[in-house]
């Protein structure tokens, strides 16, 4: 593709009109296998675990949006995570940011910990302290920015470049689910692998579960494509179609998510019933300079504290327009209590989150309606 802008890539990358019919929307190639013209010859597709035209369109689009050379689609964000961890060998060490997605912590400790990988966690918001935790056996660095659910940032460029200078030259993987490629592109900042749960902002409509990886290095792409096919955790063509459709409006949605989140963060910051607000767009966010350097806008996720676990449960339970649900990144607003829901799997660990924390995934609804709902929910706590 020519050097198109992000919005153009979101609509078109990987999605030329179908050559045989002219269909403008990528067809859902709901097939497991492909007729071969002769023994040992094929037209690019043999079997749909290995390759499928709808999935290929999504993979090309993901690669274009993240500025990579190769995208790989998976059945879920966790399946994508599994593929990255399978690059490692027994005895290898992974250094991860300390407030990471609960499911990532679970697969690290309870699946790959059993198979001989070792994991440690450090605060990646403190670049120097984090880098000091890299060991001679560290083969992978796992970052999220902004983090879930406290919305801290880490300096992706500084950590990626310093990590590559270490003797063990660890791969740097960035889980870019919270930001989406519209807000930040980790490969441009020096990361090796970008991971997405396409379930969230890329899909954008809470109607599918999916994952993706994007890389620049061809050898790394080959290893991951081998794992994608060998392990087989691939998405079906209908889900690939839905992600592609969602991506077309990603820039529009991200602008509205961020605009609504900024107003809500301001409202909560001024409210006596709220003890603290975590949102990268607030002037009070401790990493404002990094937000401006690293992200196009501060995104649609925020969290806030209300003083006690009981109040947090009451507020989340009293919301009406904000749906009480896990997940994030859809057009509809969601509310949840991480300590009791998404982050239950890290309870009792060093990654435990404050029990009075409420997380919002701010949707694209009318802002006055969202504010009124939060106001009445806080009033009933
Ligand atoms: C949801 C999520 C995942 C896991 O993705 P699934 O699609 O649910 O498997 C990983 N990382 C982050 C930051 C997430 O929000």
Coordinates of C-alpha atoms and ligand atoms in Angstrom, one line a residue:
X1 CA 0.0 0.0 0.0
X2 CA 1.2 3.6 -0.6
X3 CA 2.0 5.6 2.4
X4 CA -1.6 6.1 3.5
X5 CA -2.7 7.7 6.8
X6 CA -4.0 5.7 9.7
X7 CA -7.7 6.3 9.0
X8 CA -7.2 5.1 5.4
X9 CA -5.4 2.0 6.5
X10 CA -8.1 1.2 9.0
X11 CA -10.7 1.1 6.2
X12 CA -8.7 -0.4 3.4
X13 CA -5.5 -2.3 4.5
X14 CA -5.6 -5.9 3.4
X15 CA -9.1 -5.4 2.0
X16 CA -8.9 -4.8 -1.8
X17 CA -12.3 -5.7 -3.4
X18 CA -12.6 -9.4 -3.8
X19 CA -10.8 -10.2 -7.2
X20 CA -13.4 -12.8 -8.4
X21 CA -16.7 -11.0 -7.5
X22 CA -15.8 -7.4 -6.8
X23 CA -17.4 -7.7 -3.3
X24 CA -16.3 -4.5 -1.5
X25 CA -16.5 -6.1 1.9
X26 CA -14.0 -9.0 2.5
X27 CA -16.0 -12.2 2.0
X28 CA -16.3 -14.6 5.0
X29 CA -14.5 -17.6 3.5
X30 CA -16.3 -20.2 5.7
X31 CA -14.3 -23.2 4.5
X32 CA -11.8 -25.6 6.0
X33 CA -10.1 -26.7 2.8
X34 CA -9.3 -25.6 -0.8
X35 CA -9.4 -27.4 -4.1
X36 CA -6.0 -28.0 -5.5
X37 CA -5.3 -27.7 -9.2
X38 CA -2.8 -30.6 -9.2
X39 CA -1.1 -32.8 -6.6
X40 CA 1.5 -30.6 -4.8
X41 CA 0.1 -27.4 -6.2
X42 CA -2.2 -24.9 -4.5
X43 CA -3.5 -21.3 -4.9
X44 CA -2.0 -20.0 -1.7
X45 CA -4.4 -21.8 0.6
X46 CA -4.4 -25.5 1.6
X47 CA -6.2 -25.8 4.9
X48 CA -7.7 -23.1 7.1
X49 CA -5.7 -23.7 10.3
X50 CA -2.7 -22.7 8.2
X51 CA -4.3 -19.9 6.2
X52 CA -7.7 -18.5 5.3
X53 CA -8.4 -15.5 3.0
X54 CA -10.6 -13.7 5.6
X55 CA -8.0 -14.2 8.3
X56 CA -5.2 -13.1 5.9
X57 CA -7.1 -9.8 5.3
X58 CA -7.3 -9.2 9.0
X59 CA -3.6 -10.1 9.5
X60 CA -2.5 -7.7 6.7
X61 CA -4.7 -5.0 8.3
X62 CA -3.3 -5.5 11.8
X63 CA 0.3 -5.4 10.4
X64 CA -0.5 -2.1 8.5
X65 CA -2.0 -0.5 11.6
X66 CA 0.9 -1.3 13.9
X67 CA 3.5 -0.6 11.2
X68 CA 4.8 -4.2 11.2
X69 CA 5.7 -6.5 8.4
X70 CA 3.5 -9.4 9.6
X71 CA 0.3 -9.8 11.5
X72 CA -1.0 -13.0 13.0
X73 CA -4.6 -13.5 14.2
X74 CA -5.5 -15.8 17.1
X75 CA -8.6 -17.1 18.8
X76 CA -8.2 -14.8 21.8
X77 CA -5.7 -12.5 23.3
X78 CA -4.7 -15.3 25.6
X79 CA -4.0 -17.6 22.6
X80 CA -1.7 -14.8 21.3
X81 CA 0.0 -14.6 24.6
X82 CA 0.4 -18.4 24.6
X83 CA 2.2 -18.2 21.2
X84 CA 4.6 -15.5 22.5
X85 CA 5.5 -17.6 25.6
X86 CA 6.1 -20.6 23.4
X87 CA 9.0 -18.8 21.9
X88 CA 10.9 -19.4 25.2
X89 CA 12.6 -22.5 26.6
X90 CA 12.7 -24.1 30.0
X91 CA 14.8 -22.0 32.3
X92 CA 14.2 -18.7 30.5
X93 CA 13.1 -15.7 32.6
X94 CA 10.4 -13.2 31.8
X95 CA 10.4 -9.8 33.4
X96 CA 6.9 -8.3 33.4
X97 CA 5.4 -5.0 34.4
X98 CA 3.8 -5.3 37.8
X99 CA 0.2 -4.2 37.2
X100 CA -0.7 -6.3 34.3
X101 CA -3.8 -8.0 33.0
X102 CA -4.9 -10.6 35.4
X103 CA -5.2 -13.3 32.8
X104 CA -1.6 -12.7 31.7
X105 CA -0.5 -13.2 35.3
X106 CA -2.5 -16.4 35.5
X107 CA -1.0 -18.0 32.3
X108 CA 2.5 -16.9 33.4
X109 CA 2.3 -18.4 36.9
X110 CA -0.1 -21.3 36.5
X111 CA 0.6 -22.6 33.0
X112 CA 4.1 -21.6 31.9
X113 CA 5.5 -21.5 35.5
X114 CA 4.7 -25.3 35.6
X115 CA 6.7 -25.8 32.4
X116 CA 9.9 -24.3 33.8
X117 CA 9.8 -20.6 32.8
X118 CA 10.4 -18.1 35.6
X119 CA 8.6 -14.8 36.0
X120 CA 9.3 -11.7 38.0
X121 CA 7.4 -8.4 38.2
X122 CA 8.6 -4.8 38.7
X123 CA 7.1 -1.4 38.4
X124 CA 7.8 -0.4 34.8
X125 CA 6.7 3.2 35.4
X126 CA 10.2 3.6 37.0
X127 CA 12.3 2.9 34.0
X128 CA 15.7 2.6 35.7
X129 CA 14.4 0.4 38.6
X130 CA 12.7 -1.8 36.0
X131 CA 15.7 -2.2 33.8
X132 CA 17.8 -3.1 36.9
X133 CA 15.7 -6.2 37.2
X134 CA 16.8 -7.6 33.9
X135 CA 18.9 -10.8 34.5
X136 CA 21.3 -12.7 32.3
X137 CA 18.6 -15.3 31.7
X138 CA 15.8 -12.7 30.9
X139 CA 14.6 -13.6 27.4
X140 CA 11.3 -11.7 27.3
X141 CA 10.1 -8.4 28.7
X142 CA 6.4 -8.0 29.0
X143 CA 4.9 -4.5 29.1
X144 CA 1.5 -2.9 29.1
X145 CA 0.9 0.8 28.8
X146 CA -1.3 2.2 30.0
X147 CA -1.7 -0.5 32.6
X148 CA -4.8 -2.2 33.7
X149 CA -6.5 -1.1 35.9
X150 CA -4.3 1.8 37.4
X151 CA -3.5 3.5 34.1
X152 CA 0.2 4.0 34.7
X153 CA 2.4 4.4 31.7
X154 CA 5.8 3.0 31.0
X155 CA 8.4 4.5 28.7
X156 CA 8.2 2.0 25.8
X157 CA 11.0 3.5 23.8
X158 CA 13.4 3.8 26.7
X159 CA 12.8 0.3 28.0
X160 CA 12.9 -1.3 24.6
X161 CA 16.2 0.3 23.6
X162 CA 17.9 -0.3 26.9
X163 CA 16.6 -4.0 27.0
X164 CA 18.1 -4.6 23.5
X165 CA 21.5 -3.4 24.8
X166 CA 21.5 -6.1 27.5
X167 CA 23.7 -9.2 26.9
X168 CA 20.7 -11.6 26.8
X169 CA 19.0 -9.2 24.4
X170 CA 15.4 -10.0 25.5
X171 CA 12.5 -9.7 23.2
X172 CA 10.2 -6.9 24.2
X173 CA 6.5 -7.6 23.9
X174 CA 3.9 -4.9 24.4
X175 CA 0.3 -5.7 25.2
X176 CA -1.3 -2.7 23.3
X177 CA -4.9 -3.7 24.0
X178 CA -5.7 -0.6 26.2
X179 CA -4.3 1.9 23.8
X180 CA -5.0 0.4 20.3
X181 CA -2.6 1.2 17.4
X182 CA -4.5 4.5 16.9
X183 CA -3.1 5.8 20.2
X184 CA 0.3 4.3 20.2
X185 CA 2.5 2.1 18.0
X186 CA 5.0 0.1 20.1
X187 CA 7.0 -1.2 17.1
X188 CA 7.9 2.4 16.1
X189 CA 9.1 2.8 19.7
X190 CA 11.5 -0.2 19.5
X191 CA 9.4 -3.1 20.7
X192 CA 9.7 -6.5 19.0
X193 CA 6.2 -7.8 19.4
X194 CA 2.8 -6.1 19.8
X195 CA -0.1 -8.1 21.2
X196 CA -3.8 -7.3 21.1
X197 CA -6.9 -8.7 22.5
X198 CA -9.0 -7.8 19.4
X199 CA -12.0 -8.5 21.7
X200 CA -11.5 -5.0 23.0
X201 CA -11.0 -1.7 21.0
X202 CA -10.1 -3.3 17.6
X203 CA -13.3 -5.3 17.5
X204 CA -15.0 -2.5 19.3
X205 CA -18.5 -3.9 19.6
X206 CA -18.3 -6.6 22.3
X207 CA -19.4 -9.2 19.9
X208 CA -16.4 -11.5 19.5
X209 CA -13.3 -12.8 21.3
X210 CA -10.0 -12.6 19.4
X211 CA -6.3 -11.8 19.5
X212 CA -3.4 -10.7 17.4
X213 CA 0.3 -10.3 17.2
X214 CA 2.3 -8.0 15.0
X215 CA 6.1 -8.1 14.4
X216 CA 8.6 -6.5 12.0
X217 CA 11.4 -9.1 12.1
X218 CA 10.9 -11.8 9.4
X219 CA 12.5 -14.6 11.4
X220 CA 10.4 -13.9 14.4
X221 CA 7.3 -13.8 12.2
X222 CA 8.2 -17.2 10.9
X223 CA 8.6 -18.7 14.4
X224 CA 5.2 -17.2 15.5
X225 CA 3.4 -18.3 12.3
X226 CA 4.8 -21.8 12.9
X227 CA 3.4 -21.8 16.4
X228 CA 0.1 -20.4 15.2
X229 CA -0.3 -23.3 12.8
X230 CA 1.3 -26.0 15.1
X231 CA -0.8 -25.1 18.2
X232 CA -3.9 -24.1 16.2
X233 CA -5.5 -21.4 18.3
X234 CA -6.8 -19.6 15.2
X235 CA -10.0 -17.4 14.9
X236 CA -12.8 -18.5 12.5
X237 CA -13.5 -16.4 9.4
X238 CA -16.7 -14.8 10.8
X239 CA -14.8 -13.5 13.8
X240 CA -12.0 -12.2 11.5
X241 CA -14.7 -10.4 9.4
X242 CA -16.1 -8.8 12.5
X243 CA -12.7 -7.5 13.7
X244 CA -12.1 -6.1 10.2
X245 CA -15.4 -4.3 10.3
X246 CA -14.8 -3.0 13.7
X247 CA -11.3 -1.7 12.8
X248 CA -12.8 0.5 10.0
X249 CA -14.2 2.9 12.7
X250 CA -11.4 2.6 15.2
X251 CA -10.1 6.1 14.8
X252 CA -13.6 7.6 15.1
X253 CA -14.4 5.5 18.1
X254 CA -11.1 6.3 19.9
X255 CA -11.6 10.0 19.5
X256 CA -15.1 9.8 21.1
X257 CA -14.0 7.3 23.8
X258 CA -11.2 9.7 24.8
X259 CA -13.5 12.8 24.6
X260 CA -16.1 11.2 26.9
X261 CA -13.4 9.8 29.3
X262 CA -11.8 13.2 29.7
X263 CA -15.1 14.8 30.7
X264 CA -15.9 11.9 33.1
X265 CA -12.4 12.1 34.6
X266 CA -12.8 15.8 35.3
X267 CA -16.3 15.2 36.9
X268 CA -14.9 12.5 39.2
X269 CA -11.8 14.5 40.1
X270 CA -14.1 17.3 41.4
X271 CA -16.5 15.0 43.3
X272 CA -16.2 14.8 47.1
X273 CA -17.4 11.1 47.0
X274 CA -14.3 10.1 45.0
X275 CA -10.9 9.8 46.7
X276 CA -8.7 9.5 43.6
X277 CA -9.0 9.3 39.8
X278 CA -6.5 7.5 37.5
X279 CA -6.7 8.8 33.9
X280 CA -3.7 9.7 31.7
X281 CA -5.6 12.8 30.4
X282 CA -5.7 14.5 33.8
X283 CA -3.2 17.3 34.5
X284 CA -2.6 15.6 37.8
X285 CA -1.5 12.3 36.1
X286 CA 2.1 11.7 37.3
X287 CA 3.4 11.0 33.8
X288 CA 1.8 13.8 31.8
X289 CA 5.0 14.4 29.7
X290 CA 5.2 10.7 28.7
X291 CA 1.4 10.7 27.9
X292 CA 2.0 13.5 25.4
X293 CA 5.1 11.9 23.9
X294 CA 3.9 8.4 23.6
X295 CA 0.1 8.5 23.0
X296 CA -2.1 10.3 20.4
X297 CA -4.8 10.8 23.0
X298 CA -5.2 9.5 26.6
X299 CA -7.8 6.8 25.7
X300 CA -11.1 5.7 27.0
X301 CA -10.2 3.8 30.1
X302 CA -10.1 5.2 33.6
X303 CA -10.4 4.1 37.2
X304 CA -11.2 5.8 40.4
X305 CA -11.3 5.0 44.1
X306 CA -14.2 5.6 46.5
X307 CA -12.7 4.8 49.9
X308 CA -14.0 1.3 50.6
X309 CA -14.7 -2.0 48.9
X310 CA -18.3 -1.9 50.0
X311 CA -18.8 1.5 48.4
X312 CA -17.1 0.3 45.2
X313 CA -19.5 -2.6 45.0
X314 CA -22.5 -0.4 45.7
X315 CA -21.6 2.2 43.0
X316 CA -20.9 -0.5 40.4
X317 CA -24.2 -2.2 41.3
X318 CA -26.2 1.0 41.2
X319 CA -25.1 2.1 37.7
X320 CA -27.8 1.6 35.1
X321 CA -26.5 2.9 31.7
X322 CA -22.9 1.7 32.6
X323 CA -23.3 -2.1 32.3
X324 CA -21.8 -4.1 35.1
X325 CA -19.5 -6.3 33.2
X326 CA -15.9 -7.4 32.6
X327 CA -14.1 -6.5 29.4
X328 CA -13.6 -3.1 27.7
X329 CA -13.3 -1.3 24.5
X330 CA -16.8 -1.6 23.1
X331 CA -19.0 1.3 22.0
X332 CA -21.1 0.8 25.2
X333 CA -19.9 1.9 28.6
X334 CA -19.0 -0.7 31.2
X335 CA -18.3 -0.5 34.9
X336 CA -16.5 -3.1 37.1
X337 CA -14.7 -3.6 40.4
X338 CA -11.3 -5.1 39.4
X339 CA -10.5 -6.6 42.8
X340 CA -13.7 -8.7 42.7
X341 CA -13.9 -9.3 38.9
X342 CA -11.2 -9.0 36.3
X343 CA -8.3 -9.1 38.8
X344 CA -9.6 -11.8 41.1
X345 CA -6.9 -14.1 39.9
X346 CA -4.2 -11.8 41.3
X347 CA -5.8 -11.5 44.8
X348 CA -3.2 -12.3 47.5
X349 CA -0.3 -11.8 45.1
X350 CA 2.0 -8.7 44.8
X351 CA -0.2 -7.7 41.9
X352 CA -3.3 -7.2 44.0
X353 CA -5.3 -4.1 43.1
X354 CA -7.0 -1.7 45.6
X355 CA -10.3 -3.1 46.8
X356 CA -12.1 0.2 46.5
X357 CA -11.1 0.7 42.8
X358 CA -13.8 1.0 40.1
X359 CA -12.8 0.7 36.5
X360 CA -14.7 2.3 33.6
X361 CA -14.6 1.5 30.0
X362 CA -16.1 4.7 28.7
X363 CA -18.3 4.2 25.6
X364 CA -19.4 6.5 22.9
X365 CA -22.9 7.4 24.3
X366 CA -24.2 10.9 25.0
X367 CA -21.9 12.4 27.6
X368 CA -24.7 14.0 29.7
X369 CA -26.3 10.6 30.1
X370 CA -23.1 9.0 31.3
X371 CA -22.4 11.7 33.8
X372 CA -26.0 11.5 35.1
X373 CA -25.7 7.8 35.6
X374 CA -22.4 8.0 37.5
X375 CA -23.8 10.8 39.6
X376 CA -26.9 8.8 40.7
X377 CA -24.7 5.7 41.2
X378 CA -22.3 7.6 43.5
X379 CA -25.4 9.0 45.3
X380 CA -26.7 5.6 46.2
X381 CA -23.4 4.2 47.6
Ligands
LIG1 C1 -8.7 -8.9 27.6 C2 -7.3 -8.7 27.6 C3 -6.4 -9.7 27.3 C4 -6.8 -11.1 27.0 O1 -7.6 -11.2 25.8 P1 -8.8 -12.2 25.6 O2 -9.2 -11.8 24.2 O3 -9.8 -12.0 26.6 O4 -8.2 -13.6 25.6 C5 -5.0 -9.5 27.4 N1 -4.6 -8.2 27.7 C6 -5.4 -7.2 28.1 C7 -4.8 -5.9 28.4 C8 -6.8 -7.4 28.0 O5 -7.6 -6.4 28.3

